[in-house]
Amino acid sequence: MLRVLGGPSEMQVQEATFFAFDDVCIPFRTNFQLHLIHGKRTPGWRDGPTVVVPRGPPGSHDEGVHYYGSTIRVGDEFHMWYIGRVGRNPNWANYEGFDGRLCYANSRDGINWTKPELGLVEYQGSKANNIVDFPRHIDMFMAPVIHDPQD
């Protein structure tokens, strides 16, 4: 039950979903602060920035930056979709000359990630990669993924 303190009784609802990353959807934001809290480093990890999914080797489909992905936990496994880039690769570019590709990784603990060979998309003569099959003419800038257990 959600109740707005000081509000009328008709403000009560049985269930509500709020997206904490979007404070616009939160009603009655007066005297309310929303901010991210830095995570705690896992014992034994080295100092410096933690790289969850490292870049691929030079010449690979994800040797460039990885960004704007989605991570979803299903059962006891984490699934991540992210954008891998090489730069301006004329052999792999879309009609605008960019080459962002949707890639996939998975993990049991959310710390150690694997880039499985999906065998879906040929890149530089091989399907031994983690590229998700998506229309090539579309330049991917982000990878929003929604998991629906009923789907």
XYZ file of N, CA and C in Angstrom:
453
model
N 0.852 -1.174 0.000
C 0.000 0.000 0.000
C 0.892 1.229 0.000
N 0.640 2.123 -0.894
C 1.361 3.388 -0.958
C 0.406 4.473 -0.513
N 0.849 5.275 0.421
C 0.012 6.361 0.893
C 0.852 7.624 0.929
N 0.302 8.699 0.449
C 0.983 9.983 0.488
C 0.637 10.631 1.816
N 1.648 10.817 2.664
C 1.405 11.406 3.981
C 0.891 12.825 3.830
N -0.139 13.129 4.554
C -0.734 14.455 4.490
C -1.659 14.620 3.301
N -1.781 13.586 2.495
C -2.645 13.652 1.318
C -4.010 13.069 1.619
N -4.950 13.277 0.735
C -6.291 12.733 0.940
C -6.288 11.211 0.812
N -7.291 10.566 1.377
C -7.340 9.103 1.379
C -7.433 8.532 -0.031
N -7.988 9.273 -0.979
C -8.100 8.766 -2.344
C -6.742 8.680 -3.048
N -5.679 9.098 -2.377
C -4.333 9.000 -2.933
C -3.727 7.620 -2.689
N -4.414 6.727 -2.009
C -3.877 5.411 -1.700
C -4.001 4.498 -2.924
N -2.931 3.736 -3.159
C -2.940 2.741 -4.234
C -2.363 1.446 -3.675
N -2.796 0.326 -4.212
C -2.322 -0.970 -3.741
C -0.879 -1.231 -4.145
N -0.523 -0.838 -5.354
C 0.815 -1.139 -5.860
C 1.240 -0.036 -6.819
N 2.519 0.298 -6.791
C 3.046 1.310 -7.707
C 4.486 0.961 -8.043
N 4.865 1.227 -9.258
C 6.241 1.006 -9.689
C 6.862 2.356 -9.983
N 8.008 2.605 -9.377
C 8.735 3.841 -9.618
C 10.096 3.497 -10.177
N 10.537 4.253 -11.131
C 11.866 4.072 -11.692
C 12.784 5.071 -11.005
N 13.636 4.575 -10.133
C 14.461 5.442 -9.291
C 15.424 6.305 -10.082
N 15.713 5.953 -11.315
C 16.625 6.762 -12.111
C 15.913 7.946 -12.746
N 14.612 8.032 -12.595
C 13.835 9.101 -13.214
C 12.979 9.758 -12.143
N 13.502 10.823 -11.540
C 12.763 11.439 -10.446
C 11.536 12.212 -10.912
N 11.335 12.351 -12.217
C 10.148 13.027 -12.720
C 8.899 12.199 -12.428
N 9.035 10.872 -12.395
C 7.870 10.011 -12.171
C 7.499 9.905 -10.693
N 8.291 10.478 -9.815
C 8.010 10.385 -8.384
C 7.133 11.570 -7.978
N 5.944 11.293 -7.477
C 5.062 12.396 -7.102
C 5.532 13.087 -5.824
N 5.164 14.312 -5.680
C 5.421 15.074 -4.463
C 6.904 15.062 -4.109
N 7.702 15.740 -4.909
C 9.156 15.720 -4.755
C 9.688 16.834 -3.858
N 8.824 17.591 -3.225
C 9.277 18.649 -2.339
C 10.076 18.037 -1.194
N 11.238 18.611 -0.903
C 12.145 18.128 0.146
C 12.595 16.683 -0.081
N 12.684 16.306 -1.322
C 13.104 14.948 -1.682
C 14.382 15.039 -2.502
N 15.367 14.227 -2.168
C 16.617 14.202 -2.925
C 16.856 12.799 -3.448
N 17.264 12.723 -4.702
C 17.559 11.444 -5.328
C 18.961 11.515 -5.900
N 19.807 10.564 -5.515
C 21.169 10.543 -6.043
C 21.701 9.121 -5.991
N 22.725 8.875 -6.781
C 23.344 7.560 -6.807
C 24.373 7.447 -5.692
N 24.530 6.262 -5.185
C 25.532 5.988 -4.164
C 26.601 5.125 -4.803
N 27.846 5.505 -4.634
C 28.945 4.732 -5.202
C 28.980 3.341 -4.585
N 29.203 2.358 -5.427
C 29.284 0.982 -4.957
C 30.548 0.739 -4.152
N 30.533 -0.324 -3.386
C 31.710 -0.698 -2.601
C 32.556 -1.669 -3.413
N 33.848 -1.500 -3.337
C 34.769 -2.350 -4.086
C 34.815 -3.742 -3.455
N 34.811 -4.737 -4.303
C 34.897 -6.121 -3.844
C 36.272 -6.364 -3.242
N 36.366 -6.978 -2.055
C 37.682 -7.250 -1.458
C 38.569 -8.031 -2.428
N 39.820 -7.623 -2.506
C 40.763 -8.299 -3.383
C 40.882 -7.679 -4.764
N 39.946 -6.783 -5.104
C 40.040 -6.133 -6.416
C 41.094 -5.045 -6.354
N 41.758 -4.829 -7.461
C 42.817 -3.820 -7.527
C 42.227 -2.413 -7.426
N 43.085 -1.470 -7.099
C 42.643 -0.078 -7.051
C 42.424 0.426 -8.465
N 41.719 1.520 -8.586
C 41.447 2.095 -9.902
C 40.060 1.704 -10.384
N 39.693 2.184 -11.558
C 38.352 1.898 -12.070
C 38.169 0.410 -12.359
N 37.011 -0.095 -12.032
C 36.701 -1.493 -12.276
C 36.068 -1.627 -13.652
N 36.649 -2.444 -14.497
C 36.106 -2.713 -15.824
C 35.333 -4.017 -15.734
N 34.054 -3.956 -15.988
C 33.223 -5.147 -15.875
C 33.403 -6.041 -17.096
N 33.207 -5.482 -18.272
C 33.401 -6.229 -19.515
C 34.508 -5.519 -20.290
N 35.678 -6.126 -20.377
C 36.794 -5.455 -21.059
C 36.571 -5.350 -22.563
N 37.258 -4.390 -23.158
C 37.197 -4.246 -24.613
C 37.791 -5.477 -25.277
N 37.347 -5.716 -26.501
C 37.887 -6.826 -27.266
C 39.276 -6.499 -27.786
N 39.970 -7.489 -28.344
C 41.311 -7.255 -28.887
C 41.259 -6.341 -30.106
N 42.392 -5.730 -30.490
C 42.420 -4.852 -31.663
C 41.845 -5.551 -32.898
N 40.986 -4.824 -33.603
C 40.362 -5.358 -34.805
C 39.056 -6.081 -34.563
N 38.699 -6.296 -33.287
C 37.449 -6.999 -32.988
C 36.265 -6.040 -33.072
N 35.086 -6.590 -33.086
C 33.854 -5.811 -33.205
C 33.589 -4.942 -31.983
N 34.251 -5.201 -30.884
C 34.042 -4.387 -29.677
C 35.363 -3.910 -29.075
N 36.311 -3.567 -29.957
C 37.589 -3.052 -29.460
C 37.446 -1.633 -28.927
N 36.398 -0.940 -29.345
C 36.174 0.429 -28.893
C 35.367 0.457 -27.609
N 34.699 1.540 -27.410
C 33.959 1.752 -26.168
C 32.762 0.819 -26.060
N 32.388 0.507 -24.828
C 31.157 -0.222 -24.519
C 30.306 0.746 -23.713
N 29.095 0.964 -24.134
C 28.276 1.901 -23.376
C 26.791 1.673 -23.618
N 25.988 2.350 -22.805
C 24.531 2.350 -22.905
C 23.949 0.952 -23.037
N 24.246 0.107 -22.093
C 23.746 -1.257 -22.143
C 22.636 -1.512 -21.152
N 22.207 -2.756 -21.122
C 21.206 -3.225 -20.169
C 21.745 -4.475 -19.493
N 21.531 -4.567 -18.200
C 21.896 -5.771 -17.463
C 20.659 -6.244 -16.719
N 20.334 -7.503 -16.918
C 19.132 -8.072 -16.318
C 19.499 -9.384 -15.639
N 18.996 -9.574 -14.436
C 19.206 -10.844 -13.741
C 17.971 -11.718 -13.949
N 18.206 -12.902 -14.472
C 17.139 -13.880 -14.668
C 17.581 -15.152 -13.953
N 16.856 -15.515 -12.921
C 17.249 -16.676 -12.126
C 18.575 -16.412 -11.448
N 19.543 -17.289 -11.662
C 20.855 -17.124 -11.029
C 21.912 -16.640 -12.018
N 21.486 -15.990 -13.084
C 22.445 -15.512 -14.081
C 22.130 -14.080 -14.504
N 23.194 -13.308 -14.718
C 23.074 -11.955 -15.233
C 23.271 -11.987 -16.745
N 22.497 -11.175 -17.452
C 22.603 -11.056 -18.903
C 22.837 -9.586 -19.225
N 23.806 -9.315 -20.078
C 24.129 -7.937 -20.438
C 24.135 -7.778 -21.955
N 23.499 -6.719 -22.409
C 23.566 -6.319 -23.809
C 24.222 -4.953 -23.817
N 25.210 -4.780 -24.659
C 25.945 -3.521 -24.701
C 26.294 -3.190 -26.149
N 26.719 -1.959 -26.360
C 27.113 -1.516 -27.695
C 28.624 -1.609 -27.808
N 29.077 -2.362 -28.787
C 30.504 -2.455 -29.087
C 30.797 -1.634 -30.333
N 31.913 -0.952 -30.341
C 32.278 -0.113 -31.489
C 33.727 -0.338 -31.876
N 33.997 -0.112 -33.139
C 35.357 -0.157 -33.657
C 35.794 1.240 -34.047
N 34.910 2.049 -34.509
C 35.208 3.365 -35.064
C 34.519 3.436 -36.402
N 35.149 4.046 -37.342
C 34.564 4.085 -38.686
C 35.200 2.984 -39.525
N 34.584 1.848 -39.527
C 35.053 0.685 -40.271
C 34.212 0.568 -41.539
N 34.758 0.907 -42.712
C 33.952 0.914 -43.939
C 33.408 -0.458 -44.322
N 34.032 -1.524 -43.866
C 33.555 -2.864 -44.199
C 32.412 -3.332 -43.304
N 32.122 -2.600 -42.266
C 31.115 -3.030 -41.303
C 30.162 -1.901 -40.944
N 30.214 -0.807 -41.684
C 29.445 0.382 -41.339
C 28.017 0.304 -41.859
N 27.142 1.060 -41.206
C 25.785 1.198 -41.711
C 25.779 2.300 -42.767
N 24.620 2.685 -43.222
C 24.538 3.674 -44.297
C 25.065 5.047 -43.889
N 25.190 5.322 -42.599
C 25.731 6.604 -42.146
C 27.226 6.531 -41.865
N 27.824 5.351 -42.002
C 29.258 5.210 -41.788
C 29.659 4.812 -40.381
N 28.696 4.566 -39.503
C 29.017 4.167 -38.135
C 28.902 2.656 -37.980
N 29.477 2.133 -36.932
C 29.512 0.675 -36.810
C 29.173 0.151 -35.415
N 28.256 0.772 -34.712
C 27.842 0.264 -33.404
C 27.107 -1.053 -33.557
N 27.476 -2.032 -32.758
C 26.860 -3.351 -32.840
C 26.389 -3.801 -31.462
N 25.224 -4.424 -31.444
C 24.666 -4.946 -30.207
C 25.388 -6.242 -29.854
N 25.968 -6.297 -28.654
C 26.738 -7.458 -28.203
C 26.126 -8.009 -26.913
N 26.495 -9.236 -26.576
C 25.919 -9.914 -25.418
C 27.024 -10.501 -24.541
N 26.820 -10.439 -23.232
C 27.723 -11.080 -22.272
C 26.865 -11.651 -21.146
N 27.399 -12.635 -20.423
C 26.654 -13.187 -19.295
C 27.592 -13.448 -18.123
N 26.989 -13.591 -16.933
C 27.773 -13.748 -15.713
C 26.936 -14.448 -14.653
N 27.588 -15.206 -13.800
C 26.907 -15.838 -12.662
C 26.910 -14.929 -11.432
N 27.972 -14.100 -11.306
C 28.116 -13.286 -10.100
C 28.035 -11.780 -10.342
N 27.930 -11.344 -11.588
C 27.876 -9.918 -11.894
C 29.234 -9.248 -11.883
N 30.291 -10.005 -11.623
C 31.655 -9.464 -11.594
C 32.482 -10.059 -12.724
N 32.426 -11.359 -12.872
C 33.181 -12.059 -13.914
C 32.245 -12.352 -15.084
N 32.559 -11.764 -16.233
C 31.682 -11.842 -17.397
C 32.307 -12.655 -18.517
N 31.449 -13.316 -19.275
C 31.855 -14.108 -20.430
C 31.176 -13.537 -21.667
N 31.924 -13.474 -22.752
C 31.363 -13.079 -24.045
C 31.210 -14.365 -24.863
N 30.047 -15.006 -24.800
C 29.890 -16.293 -25.486
C 29.878 -16.136 -27.006
N 30.357 -17.141 -27.685
C 30.307 -17.153 -29.147
C 28.895 -17.550 -29.551
N 28.119 -16.573 -30.007
C 26.720 -16.805 -30.346
C 26.548 -17.446 -31.723
N 27.496 -17.198 -32.625
C 27.414 -17.772 -33.965
C 26.290 -17.204 -34.808
N 25.886 -15.955 -34.556
C 24.749 -15.362 -35.258
C 25.135 -14.443 -36.409
N 26.220 -13.687 -36.241
C 26.580 -12.650 -37.209
C 28.023 -12.841 -37.646
N 28.249 -12.781 -38.944
C 29.613 -12.903 -39.455
C 30.320 -11.553 -39.360
N 31.496 -11.565 -38.779
C 32.335 -10.367 -38.676
C 33.749 -10.770 -39.052
N 34.307 -10.120 -40.033
C 35.647 -10.412 -40.545
C 35.812 -11.905 -40.852
N 34.795 -12.472 -41.494
C 34.869 -13.853 -41.950
C 34.572 -14.915 -40.915
N 34.123 -14.530 -39.722
C 33.875 -15.519 -38.670
C 32.592 -15.192 -37.905
N 31.894 -16.233 -37.501
C 30.721 -16.068 -36.637
C 31.055 -16.379 -35.180
N 32.325 -16.557 -34.875
C 32.768 -16.839 -33.504
C 32.872 -15.524 -32.738
N 31.728 -14.959 -32.390
C 31.689 -13.681 -31.676
C 30.394 -13.597 -30.873
N 30.249 -12.520 -30.144
C 29.065 -12.325 -29.301
C 28.138 -11.238 -29.841
N 28.145 -11.039 -31.158
C 27.276 -10.037 -31.781
C 25.866 -10.603 -31.907
N 24.885 -9.803 -31.492
C 23.480 -10.184 -31.592
C 22.988 -9.832 -32.990
N 22.196 -10.708 -33.574
C 21.671 -10.488 -34.923
C 20.663 -9.346 -34.898
N 21.026 -8.248 -35.527
C 20.202 -7.048 -35.561
C 20.429 -6.407 -36.918
N 19.442 -5.736 -37.499
C 19.635 -5.163 -38.837
C 20.902 -4.313 -38.939
N 21.729 -4.626 -39.932
C 23.029 -3.974 -40.078
C 22.924 -2.492 -40.415
N 21.891 -2.084 -41.127
C 21.798 -0.687 -41.553
C 21.453 0.261 -40.411
N 21.165 -0.275 -39.233
C 20.830 0.565 -38.080
C 22.063 0.732 -37.202
N 22.423 1.979 -36.906
C 23.540 2.231 -35.995
C 23.006 2.200 -34.576
N 23.531 1.311 -33.771
C 23.072 1.164 -32.398
C 23.794 2.166 -31.498
N 23.039 2.956 -30.760
C 23.615 3.893 -29.805
C 23.371 3.453 -28.368
N 22.365 2.620 -28.149
C 22.090 2.117 -26.814
C 21.412 0.760 -26.934
N 21.366 0.039 -25.837
C 20.814 -1.315 -25.857
C 19.781 -1.507 -24.755
N 18.634 -0.826 -24.856
C 17.613 -1.039 -23.831
C 16.919 -2.378 -24.055
N 16.968 -3.239 -23.071
C 16.360 -4.564 -23.170
C 15.385 -4.722 -22.014
N 14.214 -5.228 -22.311
C 13.199 -5.482 -21.292
C 12.955 -6.980 -21.245
N 13.032 -7.554 -20.066
C 12.773 -8.988 -19.910
C 11.328 -9.188 -19.495
N 10.609 -9.969 -20.261
C 9.235 -10.316 -19.934
C 9.158 -11.828 -19.771
N 9.027 -12.336 -18.556
C 8.998 -13.785 -18.343
C 7.873 -14.476 -19.109
N 6.835 -13.740 -19.466
C 5.712 -14.317 -20.204
C 5.959 -14.362 -21.706
N 7.022 -13.716 -22.161
C 7.295 -13.619 -23.602
C 8.048 -14.839 -24.095
